[in-house]
Amino acid sequence: MNNRKVELFVGLFVALAIASMLVLAMKVADKGIAGNGETYNLHAKFDNIGGLKVRSAIKVGGVTVGRITNITLDADEFTPVVTLTISKEYDSFPETSSVSILTSGLLGEQYIGLQPGFSFDDESGILQDGDFIEDTKSALVLEDLIGQFLFSKSED
Amino acid sequence: MKALVSLGASTLDRIAALGRATAILTGALFAKPTPMKSFPLVLKQIYVVGVQSLLIILVSGLFIGMVMALQAYTVLVSYGAEDSLGPMVALSLLRELGPVVTALLFAGRAGSALTAEIGLMKATEQLSSLEMMAIDPLRRVIAPRFWAGVISMPLLAIIFSTVGILGGHAVGVDWLGVDSGSYWSIMQATVEFNQDVVNGIIKSLVFAFVVTWIAVFKGYDAVPTSEGISKATTQTVVHSSLAILGLDFVLTALMFGTY
Amino acid sequence: MNDLVTIDNLHFSRGDRTIYEGISLNIPKGKTVAVMGPSGIGKTTLLRLIGGQLKPDSGDILFKGQSIPSMSRTSLYKARRQMSMLFQSGALFTDMSVFDNVAFPLREHTNLSESLIRLMVLMKLQSVGLRGAADLMPSELSGGMARRAALARAIALDPELILYDEPFAGQDPISMGVLVKLIKELNDALNLTSVVVTHDVTEVMSIADYVYILADKHIIGSGTPQEIKQSESELVQQFLHGQADGPVPFHFPANTLEDELLLTGGTK
C-alpha cells in the first residue's frame, strides 16, 4: 500500500528529470548539429586563423552547418590546418568552394564562412571526406589592418 | 614537540578514517547483489533522498535563475548585449550552479538526514541487530542509500538547471523585455550538448558519489551518542561542502580550462 | 557434545582497559544460563563476543564445537542464523511496523511465500501476546512491548541459541513478570538455549538453570541458583543482597578525602 505511493512518486521524479533532460537537449542545446549525427571532415589551410577556436561554427550564408573540431600547425609549412566537421546533411559542396574566417559583429566571436563555388557538372567534383579546401581567406587581424592603414597614410 | 605529536596523531586518525571509509564503500559497492530484494530498497531511498529534496531544488533553481537574469541583465544592457542573457544564464547553470548548488543543497537536506538516520540506527543497536541476524548492514542499509544518492543527485541537478533557465526566461523575457527568440536562439548557438550539458551531469555524478559517501560514512562511523550523532551530522555538511567546492575547481579546470 | 557454547580462557581488552582476564564458562544445550554482575563489567561485551561481533585477544569461543573467532565471514554468518540476540533497547527497525519487523528475518533469509510468512509472523506474535499490535509502529509501543516484539523477531527463524542483553532493565514489575515468563516458556517450548545477561538478581534466579557471576575481570562464582545463594564468597553475597559497601567499595578509587581537601586548599 505504502510501496505504491513510493513507486508513484519516484516514477514522477524520474519522468520530471527526463522531461528536463529533453528540454536541455532540444530547447537549450539544440542538439541538431555536431551532436551525434553523422558528419564528415574537410580540411583547410590558412595563413592566419586569428581568434578561431575549436568548436567555432561553420556557416553557409548564416546557417550553421558544422563546427571546427581540430586546429593544428602543419609542421613543414608552418601554416595552421583547420579541420571542419560538417553534417552529412550538407554533403554536396563543389570543390571550387571557398572558406574565409569572419567575425560576427565588431567584437563577436569568429567563425568560418563557407562560400559554395559553382559546380561544373563534368570537370569538378564534390568535396569528399578528408579533402582540402584550396581557396581560403585568412582572418582579418585588427592590429594588422590598423598597421597597414597607418603605413599607407604615412606614404601619402 | 607536543603540537608535533598531536599533529601526527590527528594525521594518523584521518588516514585511518579514510581507510574505514574505503572499507565501507567497497563493502557497500561489492556486496553480493540480490536484485529482487535490493531494488525496492533503492526505490524507497530514492523517494527519501530524491523526491523529498525535489521541492527545495525546484524553488532554489527557480530563484537562482531569476536572480541571475536580473543581475546579468543590468550589466549586459549597458553594453547593449542583453541578447546574450540566454547563454549567460544557461551556461552558468549548466556548468556551475546546477551541479554545485544542487550538491550543496543535497548535502544539507539529504546528506545530513542520511548521517543522522544511520547514526541513530547505530545508537539504537539496529545495525548490530542486523549483524546478529546474519544480515550485512553494508548491503542492507548502506548500499541502497548510497546508490539512491548517486542516482538522485544528477537527476536533481538536471531539474535544477532546467527550472533555472525557465526562471531566467521569466525574468529576462517576460519582465525585462529581452526578445524571446534571441533568448533561446543565442542560447542554442552557444550551448553545446556534449560540452556543457554532459559535463555538468558528469560533475554532478562526481559530487553525488562524494557527498553520499561522506554522508553514509559519517553516519556509520558516528560515536553512538546524541553528541556523537550531532557532530557527525555537522561534519557531513561541512566536509561535503568543502569537497564539493574543491572538486568543482578541479573538474572545471579539467573540463573547461583548456581553451 | 553437551555444551552449545564453550568459552575457554578468554582474554579481552578494549583500549587500555582490560575487561576479561581468563574467563571460562560452559553453556549446556537446552538450559537457561544467567550471567550476572555489576554494571559496567562488560556483560554485554560477552554476548557480542559469542556473536562474533568482537574478537577476543586470546582464548577461544566454541559454538557447536566450532571456533567463532577464527571463522570466516561466510561461516560466521551461517552460525549467526542459528543464534539470535535480544538487545537491551529491543533494536526494532523504526521505519517498519511490528509485523514487518518480525517478518524481516524471514523475508531476508528465506524464500517463503508472503502468505506463509504472514502465518508464521502472526504465530510468533501470538506467542509473545502482541498479535493485536501487529500494525503498530515501534514508536507506538511501550518499552516492555517493544522488547516482546523484539523477542518475537528473535525467535522468527527458530534459533538454537538466544542471547538476552539486560532483558529486565528499566521494566515495570508487570512487564518484568511477563518477560520472565516468556523467557522460561520459550526456552521450554522451543527447546532453546538461553543466555541471560542481567543484574536483576531475583527475577533471573527464578528461571536460570545455572548462574555465573562476573566481577572484576573474573568469574567469582558459579553454580545452580541454590548453590549461589549458599555461596560463602563475600562478593557474591554483596551482589545478591545489594549491600552498598563491601568488597566492591562504595567509593570510586581516589585519594583520601583529607589529602584532596588539603591539596585544593593549598593551591588557592
XYZ file of C-alpha atoms in Angstrom:
683
model
C 0.000 0.000 0.000
C 2.760 2.335 1.008
C 5.045 0.933 -1.683
C 2.576 2.072 -4.309
C 2.968 5.692 -3.243
C 6.759 5.422 -3.250
C 6.769 3.901 -6.716
C 4.438 6.587 -7.991
C 6.480 9.468 -6.663
C 9.802 8.038 -7.780
C 8.276 7.487 -11.200
C 7.139 11.105 -11.322
C 10.553 12.258 -10.177
C 12.334 10.327 -12.907
C 9.802 11.485 -15.505
C 10.402 15.081 -14.469
C 14.151 14.560 -14.798
C 13.729 13.036 -18.261
C 11.498 15.902 -19.335
C 14.123 18.363 -18.090
C 16.776 16.465 -19.974
C 14.723 16.755 -23.143
C 14.281 20.496 -22.615
C 18.036 20.829 -22.170
C 18.749 18.751 -25.249
C 16.191 20.272 -27.591
C 15.467 23.755 -26.429
C 18.702 24.778 -24.738
C 21.454 22.981 -26.612
C 19.632 22.487 -29.923
C 21.209 19.150 -30.368
C 20.900 19.099 -34.135
C 24.361 19.859 -35.368
C 27.701 18.429 -34.383
C 25.873 16.266 -31.924
C 25.770 12.589 -32.547
C 24.521 12.996 -36.114
C 26.702 11.738 -38.915
C 29.387 14.110 -40.062
C 32.315 14.277 -42.447
C 35.597 16.141 -42.239
C 37.189 18.699 -44.561
C 40.493 20.448 -44.081
C 41.617 23.939 -44.898
C 44.946 25.718 -44.623
C 45.040 29.334 -43.598
C 47.874 31.807 -43.256
C 46.404 33.164 -40.071
C 43.373 31.927 -38.172
C 43.161 34.888 -35.801
C 40.844 34.099 -32.920
C 39.302 30.965 -34.395
C 38.833 28.204 -31.846
C 37.849 24.584 -31.728
C 34.024 24.425 -31.675
C 33.689 27.631 -33.648
C 30.787 27.491 -36.085
C 30.898 26.899 -39.829
C 28.210 28.837 -41.608
C 26.892 28.887 -45.136
C 25.006 32.088 -45.734
C 24.428 32.411 -41.986
C 23.193 28.840 -41.471
C 25.370 26.735 -39.194
C 26.312 23.527 -40.974
C 29.092 22.267 -38.734
C 31.817 23.040 -36.269
C 35.580 23.134 -36.162
C 36.868 20.083 -34.393
C 40.629 20.427 -34.678
C 43.284 23.049 -35.248
C 46.907 22.022 -35.833
C 50.026 23.559 -37.293
C 51.455 21.994 -40.431
C 54.998 21.093 -39.388
C 56.552 21.658 -42.834
C 54.919 24.839 -43.947
C 54.192 26.366 -40.539
C 50.646 27.156 -41.525
C 47.548 26.371 -39.432
C 45.400 23.470 -40.615
C 41.772 23.567 -39.565
C 39.525 20.526 -39.545
C 35.921 21.320 -40.432
C 33.350 18.811 -39.291
C 30.221 19.217 -41.344
C 26.904 17.488 -41.017
C 26.259 14.748 -43.595
C 23.079 16.574 -44.488
C 25.180 19.059 -46.410
C 27.472 16.816 -48.407
C 27.474 18.348 -51.865
C 29.753 21.352 -51.729
C 31.663 21.729 -55.002
C 35.457 21.588 -54.991
C 35.564 25.220 -56.015
C 34.051 26.330 -52.712
C 35.992 28.812 -50.624
C 36.225 29.376 -46.898
C 37.000 32.576 -45.054
C 37.326 33.464 -41.406
C 34.703 36.027 -40.458
C 33.729 37.847 -37.314
C 30.187 38.199 -36.096
C 29.785 41.850 -35.281
C 32.667 44.100 -34.412
C 33.870 42.257 -31.324
C 31.958 38.999 -31.666
C 33.358 35.561 -31.975
C 34.992 34.348 -35.144
C 33.545 31.678 -37.373
C 34.195 30.137 -40.747
C 32.102 31.248 -43.658
C 31.832 28.671 -46.399
C 31.080 30.102 -49.842
C 29.905 27.322 -52.143
C 31.504 27.551 -55.584
C 29.912 26.923 -58.908
C 29.689 23.345 -59.896
C 30.566 22.448 -63.448
C 28.949 19.138 -63.866
C 31.723 17.398 -65.761
C 35.007 18.912 -64.672
C 34.905 19.490 -60.911
C 33.771 17.017 -58.329
C 32.274 17.355 -54.927
C 34.221 17.771 -51.687
C 34.660 14.358 -50.046
C 35.614 13.368 -46.520
C 39.263 14.310 -45.917
C 39.569 16.726 -48.841
C 41.395 20.037 -48.571
C 39.636 23.239 -49.490
C 42.146 25.155 -51.570
C 40.584 28.575 -51.654
C 40.931 30.116 -48.195
C 40.889 33.661 -46.908
C 42.613 34.321 -43.603
C 41.238 36.146 -40.648
C 41.387 39.892 -40.606
C 43.583 40.838 -37.702
C 42.643 44.251 -36.421
C 46.202 45.204 -35.493
C 47.441 44.352 -38.999
C 44.678 46.402 -40.546
C 45.475 49.412 -38.402
C 49.174 48.941 -39.168
C 48.510 48.841 -42.911
C 46.274 51.851 -42.670
C 48.882 53.914 -40.828
C 51.602 52.734 -43.205
C 49.632 53.734 -46.277
C 48.800 57.090 -44.693
C 52.437 57.808 -43.980
C 53.334 57.038 -47.588
C 50.943 59.670 -48.848
C 57.039 18.913 20.475
C 53.600 18.302 21.908
C 51.999 20.052 18.954
C 54.010 17.873 16.608
C 52.866 14.730 18.384
C 49.217 15.740 18.237
C 49.594 16.728 14.582
C 50.996 13.311 13.843
C 48.244 11.631 15.826
C 45.471 13.530 14.058
C 47.055 12.789 10.686
C 47.086 9.108 11.530
C 43.450 9.373 12.666
C 42.485 10.912 9.363
C 44.293 8.262 7.345
C 42.650 5.562 9.430
C 39.255 7.203 8.866
C 39.897 7.240 5.124
C 40.731 3.571 5.348
C 37.487 2.826 7.192
C 35.524 4.933 4.710
C 37.022 2.953 1.837
C 36.213 -0.309 3.571
C 32.578 0.779 3.959
C 32.408 1.916 0.344
C 33.817 -1.311 -1.051
C 31.622 -3.298 1.324
C 28.567 -1.477 0.006
C 29.570 -1.447 -3.660
C 30.651 -5.041 -3.903
C 28.019 -6.511 -1.630
C 26.548 -9.622 -3.139
C 23.757 -8.236 -5.282
C 20.262 -9.604 -4.805
C 18.356 -7.590 -7.403
C 14.896 -8.798 -6.419
C 15.365 -7.709 -2.831
C 17.514 -4.613 -3.231
C 15.552 -2.888 -5.990
C 12.604 -1.933 -3.769
C 15.059 -0.741 -1.126
C 16.826 1.554 -3.590
C 13.470 2.777 -4.828
C 12.397 3.668 -1.318
C 15.633 5.529 -0.684
C 15.327 7.435 -3.968
C 11.976 8.539 -2.615
C 13.569 9.675 0.639
C 16.673 11.408 -0.700
C 15.468 12.363 -4.183
C 11.764 13.033 -4.208
C 11.770 14.705 -0.815
C 14.578 17.043 -1.922
C 12.647 17.994 -5.033
C 10.781 20.955 -3.573
C 13.852 22.746 -2.268
C 15.611 22.088 -5.598
C 12.709 23.449 -7.641
C 12.339 26.589 -5.543
C 16.075 27.292 -5.333
C 16.567 26.641 -9.037
C 13.783 28.978 -9.986
C 15.024 31.802 -7.781
C 18.666 31.403 -8.724
C 17.731 31.559 -12.404
C 15.627 34.636 -11.781
C 18.258 36.425 -9.720
C 20.934 35.634 -12.257
C 18.856 37.009 -15.115
C 18.235 40.162 -13.148
C 21.888 40.661 -12.250
C 23.232 39.775 -15.672
C 20.713 41.998 -17.412
C 21.815 45.134 -15.567
C 25.419 44.544 -16.648
C 24.732 43.303 -20.166
C 22.281 46.062 -21.026
C 24.939 48.723 -20.536
C 26.915 47.098 -23.377
C 23.815 46.627 -25.457
C 24.411 42.904 -25.161
C 21.209 41.898 -23.386
C 20.630 39.330 -26.112
C 23.433 37.306 -24.505
C 21.301 36.859 -21.394
C 20.190 33.405 -22.544
C 23.635 31.859 -22.940
C 24.845 33.637 -19.813
C 22.101 32.109 -17.655
C 22.213 28.726 -19.366
C 25.970 28.291 -19.272
C 26.317 29.380 -15.641
C 23.567 26.992 -14.622
C 24.613 24.012 -16.696
C 28.310 24.222 -15.998
C 28.470 25.511 -12.440
C 25.410 26.453 -10.466
C 23.283 23.466 -11.373
C 25.699 20.788 -10.206
C 27.278 22.793 -7.375
C 24.199 24.335 -5.743
C 22.294 21.075 -6.105
C 25.138 19.234 -4.393
C 25.302 21.797 -1.585
C 21.549 21.685 -1.040
C 21.610 17.904 -1.261
C 24.340 17.724 1.376
C 22.297 19.926 3.680
C 18.924 18.330 3.031
C 19.553 14.656 2.291
C 23.167 14.098 3.358
C 22.635 15.273 6.909
C 19.442 13.227 7.151
C 21.280 10.126 5.942
C 24.010 10.610 8.523
C 21.552 11.175 11.341
C 19.437 8.204 10.338
C 22.342 5.786 10.077
C 23.932 7.167 13.242
C 20.681 6.714 15.116
C 20.323 3.176 13.777
C 23.774 2.538 15.168
C 22.952 4.123 18.533
C 19.753 2.107 18.896
C 21.656 -1.090 18.067
C 19.688 -1.632 14.863
C 22.904 -2.132 12.905
C 24.271 -4.588 15.463
C 20.948 -6.308 15.436
C 21.171 -6.747 11.660
C 24.630 -8.207 12.018
C 23.391 -10.651 14.613
C 20.623 -11.668 12.226
C 23.362 -12.578 9.768
C 22.394 -9.671 7.519
C 25.206 -7.454 6.344
C 24.283 -3.867 7.275
C 26.521 -2.596 4.499
C 24.392 -4.444 1.980
C 21.030 -3.877 3.638
C 21.387 -0.329 4.949
C 24.358 1.418 3.356
C 24.273 0.176 -0.236
C 20.666 1.203 -1.074
C 21.202 4.654 0.409
C 24.458 5.078 -1.444
C 23.004 4.111 -4.810
C 19.910 6.210 -4.243
C 22.109 9.247 -3.616
C 24.246 8.619 -6.680
C 21.160 8.207 -8.859
C 19.123 11.063 -7.408
C 21.588 13.928 -7.410
C 22.276 14.135 -11.179
C 18.530 13.995 -11.799
C 18.023 16.814 -9.307
C 20.815 18.823 -10.963
C 19.181 18.447 -14.389
C 15.873 19.609 -12.968
C 17.584 22.478 -11.154
C 19.256 23.782 -14.317
C 16.109 23.495 -16.388
C 13.986 25.300 -13.825
C 16.690 27.944 -13.519
C 16.737 28.559 -17.259
C 12.952 28.857 -17.248
C 13.201 31.252 -14.295
C 15.738 33.307 -16.228
C 13.329 33.366 -19.143
C 10.533 34.544 -16.889
C 12.551 37.487 -15.606
C 14.562 38.297 -18.734
C 11.863 37.918 -21.354
C 8.543 38.368 -19.617
C 9.616 41.113 -17.273
C 12.696 42.896 -18.631
C 11.716 42.603 -22.258
C 14.558 40.655 -23.822
C 13.369 39.149 -27.088
C 12.191 35.609 -26.502
C 13.530 34.446 -29.859
C 17.033 35.690 -29.189
C 16.969 34.338 -25.603
C 16.550 30.821 -26.952
C 18.371 31.041 -30.266
C 21.587 32.572 -28.971
C 21.448 30.078 -26.144
C 21.141 27.301 -28.681
C 24.009 28.648 -30.707
C 26.268 28.817 -27.667
C 25.368 25.805 -25.560
C 26.934 22.614 -26.789
C 25.218 19.455 -25.642
C 28.287 17.293 -25.143
C 30.458 20.041 -23.807
C 28.107 21.815 -21.451
C 25.167 19.595 -20.588
C 27.015 16.300 -20.379
C 29.949 17.747 -18.495
C 27.552 19.280 -15.996
C 25.976 15.890 -15.443
C 29.395 14.290 -15.020
C 30.231 16.910 -12.403
C 27.009 16.170 -10.643
C 27.706 12.433 -10.663
C 31.101 13.020 -9.066
C 29.551 15.240 -6.395
C 26.803 12.686 -5.793
C 29.371 9.964 -5.268
C 31.427 12.030 -2.832
C 28.566 13.583 -0.851
C 26.702 10.317 -0.398
C 29.903 8.552 0.512
C 30.704 11.139 3.169
C 27.133 11.042 4.489
C 26.883 7.275 4.893
C 30.414 7.014 6.258
C 29.880 9.711 8.876
C 26.689 8.002 9.988
C 28.209 4.549 10.082
C 31.317 5.784 11.863
C 29.490 8.078 14.303
C 30.001 7.775 18.022
C 26.631 6.298 19.019
C 25.582 9.031 21.434
C 23.412 12.094 20.882
C 26.503 14.274 20.905
C 28.343 11.989 18.505
C 25.459 11.972 16.033
C 25.032 15.728 16.079
C 28.751 16.098 15.488
C 28.667 13.593 12.633
C 25.753 15.419 11.025
C 27.580 18.722 11.163
C 30.701 17.113 9.776
C 28.739 15.666 6.870
C 27.564 19.099 5.800
C 30.931 20.796 6.342
C 33.070 18.105 4.744
C 30.671 17.664 1.843
C 30.565 21.375 1.121
C 34.342 21.669 1.157
C 34.695 18.580 -1.002
C 32.133 19.897 -3.489
C 33.821 23.272 -3.879
C 37.339 21.823 -4.055
C 36.342 19.151 -6.546
C 34.428 21.699 -8.579
C 37.613 23.640 -9.158
C 39.496 20.527 -10.242
C 36.692 19.346 -12.515
C 36.198 22.770 -14.051
C 39.909 23.021 -14.788
C 39.836 19.592 -16.418
C 36.662 20.100 -18.424
C 36.578 23.725 -19.429
C 40.058 25.004 -18.646
C 41.884 24.009 -21.786
C 40.510 26.509 -24.266
C 28.596 -32.694 22.702
C 26.544 -31.445 25.564
C 27.543 -27.798 25.535
C 26.242 -25.473 22.874
C 28.730 -22.758 23.723
C 32.068 -23.148 25.415
C 34.238 -20.248 26.410
C 37.796 -21.162 27.167
C 40.283 -18.943 28.986
C 39.059 -15.765 27.322
C 41.081 -12.562 27.478
C 39.663 -9.333 26.149
C 40.598 -5.695 26.489
C 39.238 -2.543 24.973
C 41.901 0.123 24.548
C 43.931 0.138 27.734
C 41.123 -1.298 29.789
C 41.210 -4.995 30.472
C 37.709 -6.417 30.565
C 38.265 -10.150 30.930
C 41.265 -11.945 32.283
C 40.892 -15.613 31.567
C 37.251 -16.488 31.986
C 35.891 -19.902 31.098
C 32.285 -20.975 31.067
C 30.020 -23.576 29.531
C 26.503 -23.152 28.264
C 24.790 -26.520 28.130
C 22.256 -27.246 25.435
C 18.624 -26.576 26.254
C 19.355 -24.751 29.508
C 18.914 -21.197 30.659
C 22.190 -19.769 31.808
C 22.375 -16.434 33.602
C 25.444 -14.234 33.641
C 25.232 -11.669 36.406
C 27.500 -8.957 37.595
C 27.661 -5.284 38.479
C 27.072 -2.675 35.798
C 29.980 -1.753 33.584
C 31.623 -5.120 33.951
C 31.278 -5.967 30.282
C 28.420 -8.410 30.328
C 27.110 -7.145 27.001
C 30.618 -7.491 25.652
C 30.431 -11.190 26.463
C 27.354 -11.562 24.271
C 28.994 -9.674 21.451
C 31.995 -11.968 21.733
C 29.746 -15.009 21.461
C 28.024 -13.445 18.472
C 31.374 -12.835 16.820
C 30.938 -9.044 16.652
C 34.099 -8.647 18.707
C 37.239 -10.712 18.629
C 38.985 -11.787 21.842
C 42.663 -11.037 22.460
C 43.258 -14.670 23.286
C 41.282 -17.709 24.276
C 38.553 -19.399 22.338
C 34.784 -19.395 21.973
C 33.234 -22.532 20.600
C 29.728 -22.630 19.158
C 28.656 -26.214 18.421
C 32.322 -27.167 18.610
C 33.431 -24.572 16.059
C 35.637 -21.674 16.992
C 33.772 -18.371 16.489
C 36.817 -16.035 16.438
C 38.595 -17.991 13.712
C 35.555 -18.382 11.469
C 35.461 -16.878 8.020
C 32.850 -14.217 7.420
C 30.626 -16.592 5.499
C 30.621 -19.314 8.097
C 30.192 -16.751 10.857
C 27.073 -15.500 9.097
C 25.904 -19.082 8.803
C 26.471 -19.642 12.511
C 24.598 -16.456 13.360
C 21.488 -17.755 11.666
C 21.323 -20.321 14.439
C 21.562 -17.737 17.180
C 19.786 -14.526 17.847
C 20.196 -11.672 20.227
C 17.687 -9.589 22.095
C 19.209 -6.165 22.518
C 18.705 -4.020 25.557
C 16.790 -1.413 23.585
C 14.958 -4.021 21.545
C 16.563 -2.553 18.418
C 13.368 -2.770 16.399
C 13.676 -1.177 12.976
C 11.966 2.130 13.484
C 10.907 2.552 9.864
C 8.683 -0.525 9.722
C 5.683 -1.859 11.595
C 5.862 -4.582 14.241
C 4.618 -7.092 11.694
C 7.318 -6.177 9.187
C 9.938 -6.257 11.921
C 9.088 -9.835 12.791
C 8.777 -10.762 9.133
C 12.127 -9.162 8.360
C 14.464 -12.120 9.085
C 12.051 -14.456 7.304
C 11.972 -12.262 4.209
C 15.722 -11.825 4.192
C 16.742 -15.410 4.780
C 14.003 -17.500 3.272
C 12.051 -17.568 0.048
C 8.748 -18.353 1.687
C 5.566 -17.027 0.146
C 4.057 -13.908 1.651
C 1.001 -15.800 2.933
C 3.182 -18.330 4.741
C 5.289 -15.545 6.229
C 2.117 -13.872 7.444
C 1.057 -17.069 9.143
C 4.409 -17.517 10.848
C 4.644 -13.905 11.955
C 1.180 -13.992 13.483
C 2.085 -17.163 15.357
C 5.267 -15.633 16.723
C 3.403 -12.507 17.736
C 0.719 -14.627 19.368
C 3.348 -16.381 21.449
C 4.518 -13.059 22.898
C 0.951 -11.776 23.176
C 1.263 -8.978 20.639
C -0.807 -10.230 17.736
C -3.116 -7.265 18.197
C -0.221 -4.846 17.888
C 0.993 -6.130 14.526
C 0.208 -2.934 12.652
C 1.647 -0.520 15.200
C 4.936 1.229 14.626
C 7.749 0.634 17.145
C 7.454 4.228 18.373
C 3.892 3.489 19.496
C 4.931 0.616 21.764
C 5.795 0.822 25.436
C 9.273 -0.328 26.495
C 8.045 -3.733 27.605
C 6.000 -4.283 24.460
C 8.954 -3.267 22.293
C 11.063 -5.869 23.989
C 8.410 -8.507 23.492
C 8.122 -7.592 19.818
C 11.901 -7.835 19.539
C 11.667 -11.240 21.185
C 9.153 -12.342 18.571
C 11.603 -11.199 15.906
C 14.450 -13.017 17.634
C 12.592 -16.332 17.531
C 11.291 -15.839 13.994
C 13.881 -18.125 12.461
C 13.689 -20.683 15.296
C 17.259 -20.233 16.518
C 19.025 -22.665 18.798
C 20.569 -20.002 20.991
C 19.117 -16.740 22.231
C 21.301 -14.137 23.870
C 19.361 -11.765 26.118
C 21.062 -8.472 26.873
C 19.604 -6.990 30.082
C 16.039 -8.045 29.252
C 14.655 -6.699 32.538
C 16.451 -3.359 32.711
C 14.085 -0.454 33.228
C 10.872 -2.513 33.193
C 7.924 -2.119 35.484
C 7.126 -5.153 37.651
C 4.343 -6.394 35.385
C 6.412 -6.235 32.180
C 9.233 -7.842 34.056
C 6.983 -10.691 35.137
C 5.764 -11.114 31.559
C 9.301 -11.247 30.231
C 10.438 -13.732 32.863
C 7.510 -15.965 31.981
C 8.186 -15.628 28.257
C 11.868 -16.450 28.519
C 11.110 -19.528 30.564
C 8.256 -20.667 28.349
C 10.083 -20.140 25.101
C 13.091 -21.947 26.428
C 10.996 -24.976 27.329
C 8.609 -24.933 24.397
C 11.132 -24.401 21.609
C 13.929 -26.314 23.270
C 16.125 -23.243 23.097
C 19.327 -22.500 24.863
C 19.209 -19.100 26.539
C 21.930 -16.885 27.877
C 20.573 -14.078 30.030
C 22.861 -11.247 30.963
C 21.410 -9.178 33.775
C 21.814 -7.649 37.181
C 18.271 -8.265 38.297
C 19.001 -10.983 40.792
C 15.622 -12.219 41.943
C 13.999 -12.476 38.511
C 16.775 -14.375 36.900
C 17.339 -16.681 39.853
C 13.809 -17.930 39.368
C 14.329 -19.081 35.799
C 18.035 -19.851 35.442
C 19.326 -23.390 35.468
C 22.848 -22.220 36.034
C 24.351 -18.936 37.119
C 27.740 -17.316 36.557
C 28.707 -14.209 38.475
C 31.228 -11.936 36.833
C 33.155 -9.297 38.702
C 36.491 -7.637 38.358
C 37.508 -9.381 35.112
C 36.937 -12.856 36.558
C 34.181 -15.290 37.265
C 33.764 -15.119 41.004
C 31.032 -17.641 41.441
C 29.072 -20.228 39.545
C 26.516 -22.897 40.204
C 22.811 -23.523 40.289
C 20.772 -20.741 41.880
C 20.639 -22.809 45.091
C 24.401 -23.162 45.233
C 24.916 -19.482 44.531
C 22.613 -18.459 47.351
C 24.651 -20.541 49.750
C 27.937 -19.271 48.433
C 30.411 -18.166 51.048
C 32.058 -15.559 48.864
C 31.544 -12.102 50.338
C 31.441 -10.569 46.895
C 28.675 -12.891 45.753
C 26.676 -12.184 48.875
C 27.132 -8.427 48.493
C 25.870 -8.649 44.949
C 22.929 -10.875 45.765
C 21.728 -8.721 48.604
C 22.565 -5.387 47.136
C 24.656 -4.082 50.009
C 26.084 -0.639 49.448
C 29.518 -1.328 50.790
C 31.611 -4.457 50.864
C 34.282 -5.966 48.673
C 33.001 -3.659 45.912
C 33.624 -0.351 47.681
C 31.105 2.443 47.789
C 33.723 4.995 46.829
C 35.264 5.187 43.408
C 39.034 4.757 43.883
C 40.516 8.135 44.844
C 42.948 9.848 47.176
C 41.789 10.133 50.759
C 39.373 12.947 51.346
C 41.785 14.745 53.682
C 44.547 14.798 51.075
C 42.258 16.083 48.378
C 40.782 18.868 50.506
C 44.200 19.948 51.775
C 45.568 19.880 48.247
C 42.899 22.108 46.770
C 43.053 24.334 49.833
C 46.804 24.646 49.420
C 46.737 25.735 45.819
C 44.331 28.561 46.465
